[in-house]
Coordinates of C-alpha atoms in Angstrom, one line a residue:
Chain A
X1 CA 14.7 -9.9 23.2
X2 CA 12.2 -8.7 20.6
X3 CA 12.5 -5.7 18.4
X4 CA 9.9 -3.7 16.6
X5 CA 10.0 -4.4 12.9
X6 CA 9.0 -1.9 10.1
X7 CA 5.3 -1.9 9.6
X8 CA 5.7 -2.2 5.9
X9 CA 8.6 -3.0 3.5
X10 CA 9.2 -2.1 -0.2
X11 CA 10.0 -5.1 -2.4
X12 CA 12.0 -4.4 -5.5
X13 CA 11.4 -7.5 -7.6
X14 CA 14.5 -8.5 -9.5
X15 CA 13.1 -11.5 -11.4
X16 CA 13.6 -9.7 -14.7
X17 CA 17.2 -8.9 -14.1
X18 CA 19.0 -11.1 -11.6
X19 CA 16.4 -13.9 -12.1
X20 CA 16.6 -14.1 -15.8
X21 CA 20.2 -13.1 -16.4
X22 CA 21.6 -16.4 -15.1
X23 CA 19.4 -18.6 -17.2
X24 CA 21.4 -20.3 -20.0
X25 CA 18.6 -21.0 -22.4
X26 CA 17.1 -18.0 -24.2
X27 CA 13.9 -16.9 -22.6
X28 CA 11.6 -15.5 -25.3
X29 CA 10.9 -11.8 -24.9
X30 CA 7.2 -12.4 -24.8
X31 CA 7.6 -14.8 -21.9
X32 CA 9.6 -12.2 -20.0
X33 CA 7.0 -9.5 -20.7
X34 CA 4.2 -11.9 -19.5
X35 CA 6.0 -12.6 -16.3
X36 CA 6.8 -9.0 -15.6
X37 CA 3.2 -8.0 -16.2
X38 CA 2.0 -10.8 -13.9
X39 CA 4.3 -9.5 -11.2
X40 CA 2.7 -6.0 -11.5
X41 CA -0.7 -7.6 -11.4
X42 CA 0.3 -9.2 -8.1
X43 CA 1.1 -5.8 -6.6
X44 CA 4.8 -5.3 -7.4
X45 CA 5.4 -1.6 -7.6
X46 CA 9.2 -1.5 -8.1
X47 CA 11.3 -3.9 -10.2
X48 CA 14.7 -4.3 -11.7
X49 CA 13.4 -5.5 -15.0
X50 CA 16.5 -5.8 -17.1
X51 CA 20.1 -4.8 -17.6
X52 CA 21.9 -2.7 -20.2
X53 CA 25.0 -4.8 -20.6
X54 CA 27.0 -6.1 -23.5
X55 CA 24.9 -8.9 -25.2
X56 CA 28.3 -10.7 -25.6
X57 CA 28.7 -10.8 -21.8
X58 CA 25.1 -11.7 -21.0
X59 CA 23.1 -12.7 -24.1
X60 CA 19.9 -13.1 -22.0
X61 CA 19.7 -9.3 -21.5
X62 CA 19.9 -8.5 -25.3
X63 CA 16.2 -7.4 -25.3
X64 CA 16.6 -4.7 -22.6
X65 CA 15.2 -2.0 -24.8
X66 CA 12.1 -4.0 -25.7
X67 CA 11.5 -4.9 -22.0
X68 CA 11.8 -1.3 -21.0
X69 CA 9.3 -0.3 -23.8
X70 CA 6.9 -2.9 -22.6
X71 CA 7.0 -1.7 -19.0
X72 CA 6.8 2.0 -19.8
X73 CA 3.8 1.4 -22.1
X74 CA 1.9 -1.0 -20.0
X75 CA 2.9 -0.3 -16.5
X76 CA 3.9 3.4 -16.3
X77 CA 3.2 3.6 -12.5
X78 CA 5.8 1.0 -11.7
X79 CA 9.2 2.2 -10.5
X80 CA 11.4 0.7 -13.3
X81 CA 15.0 0.1 -12.5
X82 CA 17.6 -1.1 -15.0
X83 CA 21.0 -2.3 -14.0
X84 CA 24.0 -0.8 -15.8
X85 CA 27.6 -1.6 -15.5
X86 CA 29.0 1.5 -17.2
X87 CA 28.4 4.9 -18.8
X88 CA 27.4 3.3 -22.2
X89 CA 24.8 1.2 -20.5
X90 CA 23.5 4.2 -18.5
X91 CA 23.2 6.3 -21.7
X92 CA 21.4 3.5 -23.5
X93 CA 19.0 3.1 -20.5
X94 CA 18.3 6.8 -20.4
X95 CA 17.7 6.9 -24.2
X96 CA 15.1 4.2 -23.7
X97 CA 13.3 6.3 -21.1
X98 CA 14.6 4.6 -17.9
X99 CA 14.8 7.0 -15.0
X100 CA 16.2 4.7 -12.3
X101 CA 19.4 2.8 -12.6
X102 CA 21.3 0.4 -10.4
X103 CA 25.1 0.9 -10.9
X104 CA 27.3 -1.8 -9.5
X105 CA 30.6 -1.5 -7.7
X106 CA 31.7 -4.7 -6.0
X107 CA 33.1 -4.4 -2.5
X108 CA 35.7 -7.0 -3.5
X109 CA 38.4 -5.8 -5.9
X110 CA 38.6 -9.3 -7.3
X111 CA 34.9 -9.6 -7.9
X112 CA 34.7 -6.1 -9.4
X113 CA 37.4 -7.2 -11.8
X114 CA 35.7 -10.5 -12.7
X115 CA 32.2 -8.9 -12.9
X116 CA 32.8 -5.7 -14.8
X117 CA 36.6 -5.7 -15.5
X118 CA 37.4 -2.6 -13.5
X119 CA 39.4 -1.4 -10.6
X120 CA 37.5 0.4 -7.8
X121 CA 39.0 3.7 -9.0
X122 CA 37.8 3.1 -12.6
X123 CA 34.3 2.2 -11.3
X124 CA 34.1 5.4 -9.2
X125 CA 35.3 7.5 -12.1
X126 CA 32.6 6.0 -14.4
X127 CA 29.9 6.7 -11.8
X128 CA 30.9 10.4 -11.7
X129 CA 30.8 10.4 -15.6
X130 CA 27.3 8.8 -15.5
X131 CA 26.0 11.3 -13.0
X132 CA 27.3 14.1 -15.1
X133 CA 26.2 12.8 -18.5
X134 CA 22.7 11.6 -17.4
X135 CA 21.5 14.1 -14.8
X136 CA 17.9 12.8 -15.0
X137 CA 18.8 9.3 -13.8
X138 CA 18.3 8.4 -10.1
X139 CA 21.3 6.2 -9.3
X140 CA 21.2 3.3 -6.8
X141 CA 24.6 2.0 -5.9
X142 CA 24.3 -1.8 -5.8
X143 CA 27.3 -3.3 -4.1
X144 CA 27.9 -7.0 -4.7
X145 CA 30.0 -9.1 -2.3
X146 CA 29.5 -6.9 0.7
X147 CA 29.3 -10.0 3.0
X148 CA 31.9 -12.1 1.3
X149 CA 33.7 -12.7 -2.0
X150 CA 33.9 -16.0 -3.9
X151 CA 37.5 -15.2 -4.8
X152 CA 39.0 -13.6 -1.7
X153 CA 36.7 -14.4 1.2
X154 CA 36.2 -11.9 3.9
X155 CA 35.4 -8.3 2.9
X156 CA 36.2 -5.4 5.3
X157 CA 33.3 -3.2 6.5
X158 CA 35.7 -0.2 6.2
X159 CA 36.1 -1.0 2.5
X160 CA 32.3 -1.1 2.1
X161 CA 31.9 2.2 3.9
X162 CA 34.7 3.9 2.0
X163 CA 33.3 2.9 -1.4
X164 CA 29.7 3.9 -0.4
X165 CA 30.9 7.3 0.8
X166 CA 32.8 7.9 -2.5
X167 CA 29.8 6.7 -4.5
X168 CA 27.4 9.0 -2.7
X169 CA 29.8 11.9 -3.3
X170 CA 29.7 11.0 -7.0
X171 CA 25.9 11.1 -7.3
X172 CA 24.5 7.8 -6.1
X173 CA 21.2 8.4 -4.2
X174 CA 20.4 5.1 -2.7
X175 CA 22.4 2.1 -1.5
X176 CA 21.8 -1.6 -1.9
X177 CA 24.0 -4.1 0.0
X178 CA 24.2 -7.4 -1.8
X179 CA 25.1 -10.8 -0.5
X180 CA 26.0 -12.1 -4.0
X181 CA 27.0 -15.6 -3.0
X182 CA 24.7 -16.1 -0.1
X183 CA 27.3 -16.4 2.7
X184 CA 26.1 -13.7 5.0
X185 CA 24.9 -14.7 8.4
X186 CA 22.3 -12.8 10.5
X187 CA 24.9 -11.5 13.1
X188 CA 27.0 -10.2 10.2
X189 CA 24.0 -8.6 8.5
X190 CA 23.2 -6.8 11.7
X191 CA 26.8 -5.7 12.1
X192 CA 27.2 -4.4 8.6
X193 CA 23.8 -2.8 8.4
X194 CA 24.4 -1.0 11.7
X195 CA 27.7 0.2 10.4
X196 CA 26.2 1.6 7.2
X197 CA 23.2 3.1 9.0
X198 CA 25.5 4.8 11.5
X199 CA 27.7 6.2 8.7
X200 CA 24.8 7.3 6.4
X201 CA 21.8 8.3 8.6
X202 CA 18.6 9.0 6.7
X203 CA 19.9 7.4 3.5
X204 CA 17.7 4.8 1.7
X205 CA 19.4 1.5 2.3
X206 CA 18.2 -1.8 0.9
X207 CA 19.5 -5.4 0.9
X208 CA 19.8 -8.1 -1.7
X209 CA 20.2 -11.5 -0.1
X210 CA 20.9 -14.8 -1.9
X211 CA 19.7 -18.1 -0.5
X212 CA 22.6 -20.2 -1.5
X213 CA 23.0 -21.7 2.0
X214 CA 19.4 -21.4 3.2
X215 CA 20.1 -18.2 5.2
X216 CA 18.1 -15.8 2.9
X217 CA 15.1 -15.4 5.2
X218 CA 17.2 -15.5 8.3
X219 CA 19.2 -12.6 7.0
X220 CA 16.0 -10.9 5.9
X221 CA 14.7 -11.1 9.4
X222 CA 18.0 -9.8 10.8
X223 CA 17.9 -6.8 8.4
X224 CA 14.3 -6.1 9.3
X225 CA 15.3 -6.1 13.0
X226 CA 17.8 -3.3 12.1
X227 CA 15.0 -1.3 10.5
X228 CA 15.8 -2.1 6.8
X229 CA 12.6 -1.8 4.8
X230 CA 13.7 -2.3 1.2
X231 CA 14.5 -5.8 -0.1
X232 CA 15.4 -7.2 -3.6
X233 CA 13.9 -10.6 -4.3
X234 CA 13.0 -12.8 -7.2
X235 CA 10.1 -15.1 -8.3
X236 CA 10.7 -18.7 -7.1
X237 CA 14.2 -17.8 -6.0
X238 CA 15.4 -17.7 -9.6
X239 CA 18.9 -16.3 -10.1
X240 CA 22.5 -16.1 -9.4
X241 CA 25.5 -14.2 -10.5
X242 CA 27.2 -15.4 -13.8
X243 CA 30.5 -14.1 -12.6
X244 CA 30.5 -15.5 -9.1
X245 CA 31.1 -19.2 -8.8
X246 CA 28.9 -20.9 -6.3
X247 CA 26.2 -18.2 -6.4
X248 CA 22.7 -19.7 -6.3
X249 CA 19.2 -18.5 -6.2
X250 CA 17.9 -15.2 -4.9
X251 CA 15.7 -15.1 -1.9
X252 CA 12.3 -15.9 -3.3
X253 CA 9.8 -13.0 -3.3
X254 CA 6.9 -15.3 -2.4
X255 CA 8.7 -16.9 0.6
X256 CA 9.7 -13.4 1.8
X257 CA 6.2 -12.0 1.4
X258 CA 4.8 -15.1 3.2
X259 CA 7.1 -14.6 6.1
X260 CA 6.3 -10.9 6.2
X261 CA 2.6 -11.5 6.0
X262 CA 2.8 -13.9 9.0
X263 CA 4.7 -11.3 11.0
X264 CA 2.2 -8.6 10.1
X265 CA 4.6 -6.6 7.9
X266 CA 2.8 -5.3 4.8
X267 CA 4.2 -5.5 1.3
X268 CA 1.2 -4.8 -0.9
X269 CA 1.8 -8.0 -2.8
X270 CA -1.0 -10.5 -3.2
X271 CA 0.5 -14.0 -2.6
X272 CA -2.0 -15.9 -4.6
X273 CA -1.5 -13.7 -7.6
X274 CA 2.3 -13.7 -7.2
X275 CA 2.3 -17.5 -7.2
X276 CA 0.7 -17.4 -10.6
X277 CA 3.7 -15.5 -11.9
X278 CA 5.9 -18.1 -10.3
X279 CA 3.9 -20.8 -12.2
X280 CA 4.5 -18.9 -15.4
X281 CA 8.3 -18.8 -14.7
X282 CA 8.2 -22.6 -13.8
X283 CA 6.5 -23.3 -17.1
X284 CA 8.4 -20.9 -19.4
X285 CA 11.9 -20.8 -18.0
X286 CA 14.4 -23.6 -18.1
X287 CA 15.9 -23.3 -14.6
X288 CA 15.4 -24.7 -11.2
X289 CA 13.2 -22.8 -8.8
X290 CA 14.5 -23.4 -5.3
X291 CA 11.8 -21.4 -3.5
X292 CA 9.7 -23.2 -0.8
X293 CA 6.2 -21.8 -1.0
X294 CA 5.4 -22.7 -4.6
X295 CA 6.4 -26.3 -3.8
X296 CA 4.7 -26.6 -0.5
X297 CA 1.3 -25.9 -2.0
X298 CA -0.5 -26.0 1.4
X299 CA 0.4 -22.6 2.7
X300 CA -3.1 -21.2 2.2
X301 CA -4.7 -23.8 4.4
X302 CA -3.2 -22.2 7.5
X303 CA -4.4 -19.0 9.1
X304 CA -1.8 -16.3 9.3
X305 CA -0.6 -15.9 12.8
X306 CA 0.8 -12.5 13.9
X307 CA 1.6 -11.3 17.3
Chain B
X1 CA 19.4 -3.8 17.5
X2 CA 21.7 -6.7 18.2
X3 CA 21.4 -9.3 20.9
X4 CA 24.1 -11.6 22.4
X5 CA 23.6 -15.1 21.3
X6 CA 24.4 -18.3 23.3
X7 CA 28.1 -19.1 22.9
X8 CA 27.3 -22.7 22.1
X9 CA 24.2 -24.8 21.4
X10 CA 23.3 -28.4 21.7
X11 CA 22.2 -30.1 18.6
X12 CA 19.9 -33.2 19.1
X13 CA 20.1 -34.9 15.7
X14 CA 16.8 -36.4 14.7
X15 CA 17.8 -38.0 11.4
X16 CA 17.2 -41.5 12.8
X17 CA 13.6 -40.7 14.0
X18 CA 12.0 -37.7 12.3
X19 CA 14.3 -38.1 9.3
X20 CA 13.8 -41.8 8.6
X21 CA 10.2 -42.2 9.8
X22 CA 8.6 -40.4 6.9
X23 CA 10.5 -42.3 4.2
X24 CA 8.1 -44.7 2.4
X25 CA 10.7 -47.2 1.1
X26 CA 12.2 -49.4 3.7
X27 CA 15.7 -48.3 4.7
X28 CA 17.8 -51.3 5.6
X29 CA 18.8 -51.4 9.2
X30 CA 22.4 -51.6 8.3
X31 CA 22.1 -48.3 6.3
X32 CA 20.4 -46.7 9.3
X33 CA 23.2 -47.9 11.6
X34 CA 25.9 -46.6 9.2
X35 CA 24.3 -43.2 9.0
X36 CA 23.9 -42.9 12.8
X37 CA 27.5 -43.9 13.3
X38 CA 28.7 -41.3 10.8
X39 CA 26.7 -38.7 12.7
X40 CA 28.5 -39.6 15.9
X41 CA 31.8 -39.5 14.1
X42 CA 30.9 -36.0 13.0
X43 CA 30.5 -34.9 16.6
X44 CA 26.9 -35.5 17.3
X45 CA 26.5 -36.1 21.0
X46 CA 22.7 -36.4 21.3
X47 CA 20.3 -38.0 18.9
X48 CA 16.7 -39.1 18.7
X49 CA 17.6 -42.3 16.9
X50 CA 14.4 -44.2 16.6
X51 CA 10.8 -44.5 17.8
X52 CA 9.0 -47.2 19.7
X53 CA 5.7 -47.0 17.9
X54 CA 3.4 -49.6 16.4
X55 CA 5.1 -51.1 13.2
X56 CA 1.6 -51.0 11.7
X57 CA 1.4 -47.2 12.1
X58 CA 5.0 -46.5 11.1
X59 CA 6.7 -49.6 9.5
X60 CA 10.0 -47.7 9.1
X61 CA 10.5 -47.8 12.8
X62 CA 10.1 -51.6 13.2
X63 CA 13.8 -52.0 13.9
X64 CA 13.9 -49.7 16.9
X65 CA 15.3 -52.4 19.3
X66 CA 18.1 -53.2 16.9
X67 CA 19.0 -49.5 16.4
X68 CA 19.1 -49.0 20.1
X69 CA 21.3 -52.0 20.6
X70 CA 23.7 -50.7 17.9
X71 CA 23.9 -47.3 19.6
X72 CA 24.4 -48.6 23.1
X73 CA 27.1 -51.0 22.0
X74 CA 29.0 -48.8 19.7
X75 CA 28.3 -45.3 21.0
X76 CA 27.7 -45.5 24.7
X77 CA 28.7 -41.9 25.3
X78 CA 26.0 -40.5 23.1
X79 CA 22.7 -39.3 24.7
X80 CA 20.3 -41.6 23.0
X81 CA 16.7 -40.5 22.9
X82 CA 13.8 -42.6 21.6
X83 CA 10.4 -41.2 20.8
X84 CA 7.5 -43.0 22.4
X85 CA 3.8 -42.3 21.9
X86 CA 2.4 -44.2 24.9
X87 CA 3.2 -46.4 28.0
X88 CA 3.7 -49.5 26.0
X89 CA 6.4 -47.8 23.8
X90 CA 8.1 -46.3 26.9
X91 CA 8.2 -49.8 28.5
X92 CA 9.7 -51.3 25.4
X93 CA 12.2 -48.5 25.2
X94 CA 13.2 -49.0 28.8
X95 CA 13.6 -52.8 28.4
X96 CA 16.0 -52.1 25.5
X97 CA 18.1 -49.9 27.8
X98 CA 16.9 -46.5 26.6
X99 CA 17.2 -43.9 29.4
X100 CA 15.9 -40.8 27.6
X101 CA 12.5 -40.6 25.9
X102 CA 10.6 -38.0 24.0
X103 CA 6.9 -38.2 24.8
X104 CA 4.6 -36.3 22.5
X105 CA 1.5 -34.3 23.3
X106 CA 0.3 -32.1 20.4
X107 CA -0.7 -28.6 21.3
X108 CA -3.6 -29.0 18.8
X109 CA -6.4 -31.4 19.9
X110 CA -7.1 -32.3 16.3
X111 CA -3.4 -33.1 15.6
X112 CA -3.1 -35.0 18.8
X113 CA -6.0 -37.1 17.7
X114 CA -4.6 -37.7 14.2
X115 CA -1.1 -38.3 15.4
X116 CA -1.7 -40.6 18.4
X117 CA -5.4 -41.0 18.6
X118 CA -5.8 -39.4 22.1
X119 CA -7.4 -36.5 23.8
X120 CA -5.2 -34.2 25.8
X121 CA -6.5 -35.7 29.0
X122 CA -5.7 -39.2 27.8
X123 CA -2.2 -38.1 26.8
X124 CA -1.6 -36.5 30.2
X125 CA -2.8 -39.5 32.0
X126 CA -0.5 -41.8 30.0
X127 CA 2.4 -39.5 30.8
X128 CA 1.7 -39.9 34.5
X129 CA 1.5 -43.7 34.0
X130 CA 4.9 -43.7 32.2
X131 CA 6.6 -41.6 34.9
X132 CA 5.3 -44.1 37.5
X133 CA 6.0 -47.3 35.6
X134 CA 9.5 -46.2 34.3
X135 CA 11.1 -44.1 37.0
X136 CA 14.6 -44.5 35.4
X137 CA 13.5 -42.7 32.2
X138 CA 14.2 -39.0 31.6
X139 CA 11.2 -37.6 29.8
X140 CA 11.3 -34.8 27.3
X141 CA 7.9 -33.4 26.5
X142 CA 7.9 -32.9 22.7
X143 CA 5.0 -30.8 21.7
X144 CA 4.0 -30.8 18.0
X145 CA 2.0 -28.0 16.4
X146 CA 2.9 -25.3 18.9
X147 CA 3.1 -22.8 16.1
X148 CA 0.2 -23.9 14.0
X149 CA -1.9 -27.0 13.2
X150 CA -2.6 -28.4 9.8
X151 CA -6.2 -29.1 10.7
X152 CA -7.3 -26.2 12.8
X153 CA -4.8 -23.4 12.2
X154 CA -3.8 -21.1 15.0
X155 CA -2.8 -22.5 18.3
X156 CA -3.2 -20.5 21.5
X157 CA -0.1 -19.9 23.7
X158 CA -2.3 -20.4 26.7
X159 CA -3.1 -23.9 25.6
X160 CA 0.6 -24.6 25.1
X161 CA 1.5 -23.2 28.6
X162 CA -1.3 -25.2 30.2
X163 CA -0.3 -28.5 28.6
X164 CA 3.4 -27.9 29.4
X165 CA 2.6 -27.1 33.0
X166 CA 0.5 -30.2 33.4
X167 CA 3.2 -32.3 31.7
X168 CA 5.9 -31.0 34.0
X169 CA 3.7 -31.9 37.0
X170 CA 3.4 -35.4 35.7
X171 CA 7.1 -36.0 35.4
X172 CA 8.4 -34.4 32.2
X173 CA 11.9 -32.9 32.7
X174 CA 12.5 -31.0 29.5
X175 CA 10.4 -29.3 26.9
X176 CA 10.8 -29.3 23.1
X177 CA 8.5 -26.8 21.2
X178 CA 7.9 -28.2 17.7
X179 CA 6.8 -26.4 14.5
X180 CA 5.6 -29.6 12.9
X181 CA 4.4 -28.1 9.6
X182 CA 6.9 -25.2 9.3
X183 CA 4.5 -22.3 9.6
X184 CA 6.1 -20.5 12.5
X185 CA 7.5 -17.0 11.8
X186 CA 10.4 -15.4 13.7
X187 CA 8.2 -12.9 15.5
X188 CA 5.9 -15.7 16.7
X189 CA 8.9 -17.8 17.7
X190 CA 10.2 -15.0 19.9
X191 CA 6.7 -14.4 21.4
X192 CA 6.1 -18.1 22.2
X193 CA 9.6 -18.8 23.5
X194 CA 9.4 -15.7 25.7
X195 CA 6.0 -16.9 27.1
X196 CA 7.4 -20.4 27.8
X197 CA 10.7 -19.1 29.4
X198 CA 8.7 -16.6 31.5
X199 CA 6.4 -19.4 32.8
X200 CA 9.1 -22.0 33.3
X201 CA 12.3 -20.2 34.3
X202 CA 15.4 -22.4 34.4
X203 CA 13.7 -25.3 32.5
X204 CA 15.6 -26.9 29.6
X205 CA 13.7 -25.7 26.5
X206 CA 14.5 -26.8 23.0
X207 CA 13.0 -26.1 19.6
X208 CA 12.2 -28.3 16.6
X209 CA 11.7 -26.3 13.5
X210 CA 10.7 -27.5 10.0
X211 CA 11.7 -25.8 6.9
X212 CA 8.5 -26.2 4.9
X213 CA 8.3 -22.6 3.9
X214 CA 12.0 -21.7 4.1
X215 CA 11.8 -20.2 7.5
X216 CA 13.8 -22.9 9.4
X217 CA 17.0 -20.9 9.8
X218 CA 15.1 -17.6 10.3
X219 CA 13.2 -19.2 13.2
X220 CA 16.4 -20.8 14.5
X221 CA 18.0 -17.3 14.6
X222 CA 15.0 -15.9 16.4
X223 CA 15.1 -18.6 19.0
X224 CA 18.8 -18.1 19.5
X225 CA 18.2 -14.4 20.1
X226 CA 15.8 -15.4 22.9
X227 CA 18.6 -17.6 24.4
X228 CA 17.4 -21.0 23.2
X229 CA 20.4 -23.3 23.0
X230 CA 18.9 -26.7 22.1
X231 CA 17.8 -27.5 18.6
X232 CA 16.5 -30.6 16.8
X233 CA 17.7 -30.9 13.2
X234 CA 18.2 -33.7 10.6
X235 CA 20.7 -34.6 8.0
X236 CA 20.0 -33.0 4.6
X237 CA 16.7 -31.7 5.9
X238 CA 15.2 -35.2 5.7
X239 CA 11.8 -35.6 7.3
X240 CA 8.3 -34.6 7.9
X241 CA 5.3 -35.8 9.9
X242 CA 3.3 -38.7 8.5
X243 CA 0.2 -37.5 10.2
X244 CA 0.4 -33.8 9.3
X245 CA -0.5 -32.9 5.7
X246 CA 1.9 -30.4 4.2
X247 CA 4.7 -31.1 6.6
X248 CA 8.1 -31.1 4.8
X249 CA 11.7 -31.4 5.7
X250 CA 13.3 -30.7 9.0
X251 CA 15.7 -27.9 9.3
X252 CA 19.0 -29.4 8.0
X253 CA 21.6 -30.0 10.6
X254 CA 24.5 -29.0 8.3
X255 CA 22.8 -25.8 7.2
X256 CA 22.2 -25.0 10.9
X257 CA 25.8 -25.8 11.9
X258 CA 27.0 -23.7 9.0
X259 CA 25.0 -20.7 10.1
X260 CA 26.1 -21.1 13.7
X261 CA 29.7 -21.5 12.7
X262 CA 29.6 -18.3 10.8
X263 CA 28.1 -16.5 13.8
X264 CA 30.7 -17.9 16.1
X265 CA 28.3 -20.2 18.0
X266 CA 29.9 -23.5 18.7
X267 CA 28.1 -26.9 18.2
X268 CA 31.0 -29.4 18.4
X269 CA 30.0 -30.8 15.0
X270 CA 32.5 -31.1 12.2
X271 CA 30.8 -29.9 9.0
X272 CA 33.0 -31.8 6.6
X273 CA 32.4 -35.0 8.4
X274 CA 28.7 -34.3 8.8
X275 CA 28.4 -33.8 5.1
X276 CA 29.8 -37.4 4.6
X277 CA 26.8 -38.6 6.6
X278 CA 24.5 -36.5 4.4
X279 CA 26.1 -38.2 1.4
X280 CA 25.4 -41.6 2.8
X281 CA 21.7 -40.6 3.3
X282 CA 21.6 -39.3 -0.3
X283 CA 23.0 -42.6 -1.6
X284 CA 21.1 -44.9 0.7
X285 CA 17.7 -43.4 1.3
X286 CA 15.0 -42.8 -1.3
X287 CA 13.8 -39.3 -0.4
X288 CA 14.5 -35.8 -1.4
X289 CA 17.1 -33.9 0.6
X290 CA 16.0 -30.2 0.6
X291 CA 19.1 -28.9 2.5
X292 CA 21.2 -26.2 0.9
X293 CA 24.7 -26.8 1.9
X294 CA 25.1 -30.3 0.5
X295 CA 23.9 -29.0 -2.9
X296 CA 26.0 -25.8 -2.8
X297 CA 29.3 -27.6 -2.6
X298 CA 31.3 -24.4 -2.5
X299 CA 30.8 -23.5 1.2
X300 CA 34.3 -24.4 2.2
X301 CA 35.9 -22.0 -0.3
X302 CA 34.8 -19.0 1.8
X303 CA 36.4 -18.0 5.0
X304 CA 34.1 -18.0 8.0
X305 CA 33.2 -14.5 8.9
X306 CA 32.1 -13.7 12.5
X307 CA 31.7 -10.5 14.3

């Protein structure tokens, strides 16, 4: 049977954070700025542009302050999100003028430990400390490994719901469910999303789906069918988690927008212009771009078919 | 909302035909035989193994008779399908002992002309001639460009339904709806499949989805939600149509089986063994393999999660 999809969706482009963070070779700050500006020119209105983490842990994010300054100066209308792993990161972000942060608590204890070296209790305590110390910050709780953990396999929905509930109590405003290693399947996405929607009605829920096993767009469609209208995607499918073995590319923004266009779901993103940003990434970043559309070249020859 | 999926699906593996036919460099017949035997060892019970076409048009298929002999001698239990473009091909296939053929009429007039140099009327007349001349053959009507044409864009559902109706009247037993250039979207798949199911209730309907724009598994899921339980896929995503510019890989069998496994939908295919066949293709065939699973390597580390 068919289901009505949302008429429009909000893309949070994560090229600057999840895309760049996993690239081993240093990407010059000017290249990063150029890419992010091209994303804005293509119609991106929300982006996770960088991460305030220890430069020792992720050297690629060492220029976070400069990236934020670039965005605030040149693209003040864009909703600028910075990822932070802890109170120190949140404070640095706030000092730089950031107003939206993504704070991460992994659904899997083992991945939370590997990723940010904390127990769930420590992560929740830090979230409360951030909300208290930085009252001007809007906090999105980004939850890795909701659909599976690289270390311990299956993750219980009850654990996800418990952690989300505790996070909302401590000041998180939005929720993003992340398939960090790309092992979610569409049936599971529907099941988990329904569980979260039922528990937190009216809450802003987004998804972050990796394409490791080619299920990125299938899971996107499944989430759409459940009414989800916020998606995190990256140019060319760049990305992966440095602390999750086997994690591969994000779901490509341009492939997502192409599918949405064809289904009559609006994103506000201009595909031709977005592909120029992908070309800049291809030229300026030493990493494979697993996305399909930039390689297929012929997409524009076909009329868009919607029913 | 969620929909009950079929409990099991039938995979028709098309590595031998749609996979190999688009490879420019000659694949030794012994390599082809080895791959097809490995597919059978992995649990494949139905395959489109070759094509009885003019060797001038598609040199790679010149060993069709030898491939058929190999399959009939070594794997008599497998449902062996050969693609044929015309009466001559059907007669050659029948002489070789083939009992199942796929006969192609493209939904798009322009693609039918480019692909097999015929009008729709000529194609339908030839189908009637095949049914009369080869009464022992089970005919599947494989229809390219159902979801879009590389030359003329959008294809009307009414045209598809008309051609299917006329084909069934002339002796076709089954129907396969093909997204030759990988431009279908999940909403469209549901719309077209519903139209075909409504018009031909109880008929065996399969789909053949290319992954050109990364929507292969999304469209697979959409078709599954409509109750479709027969899919044509190829090892590693090998393939493409030689007469359709922009066509790229088939939806990979192993990626499809992985998604189905994770959703609790049975295929009878052993993923580990299937990946050995993919490795043989990787070693023995000069072509890119766009599939995800064979590159991700880590899939087996995670428990399968079904709900």
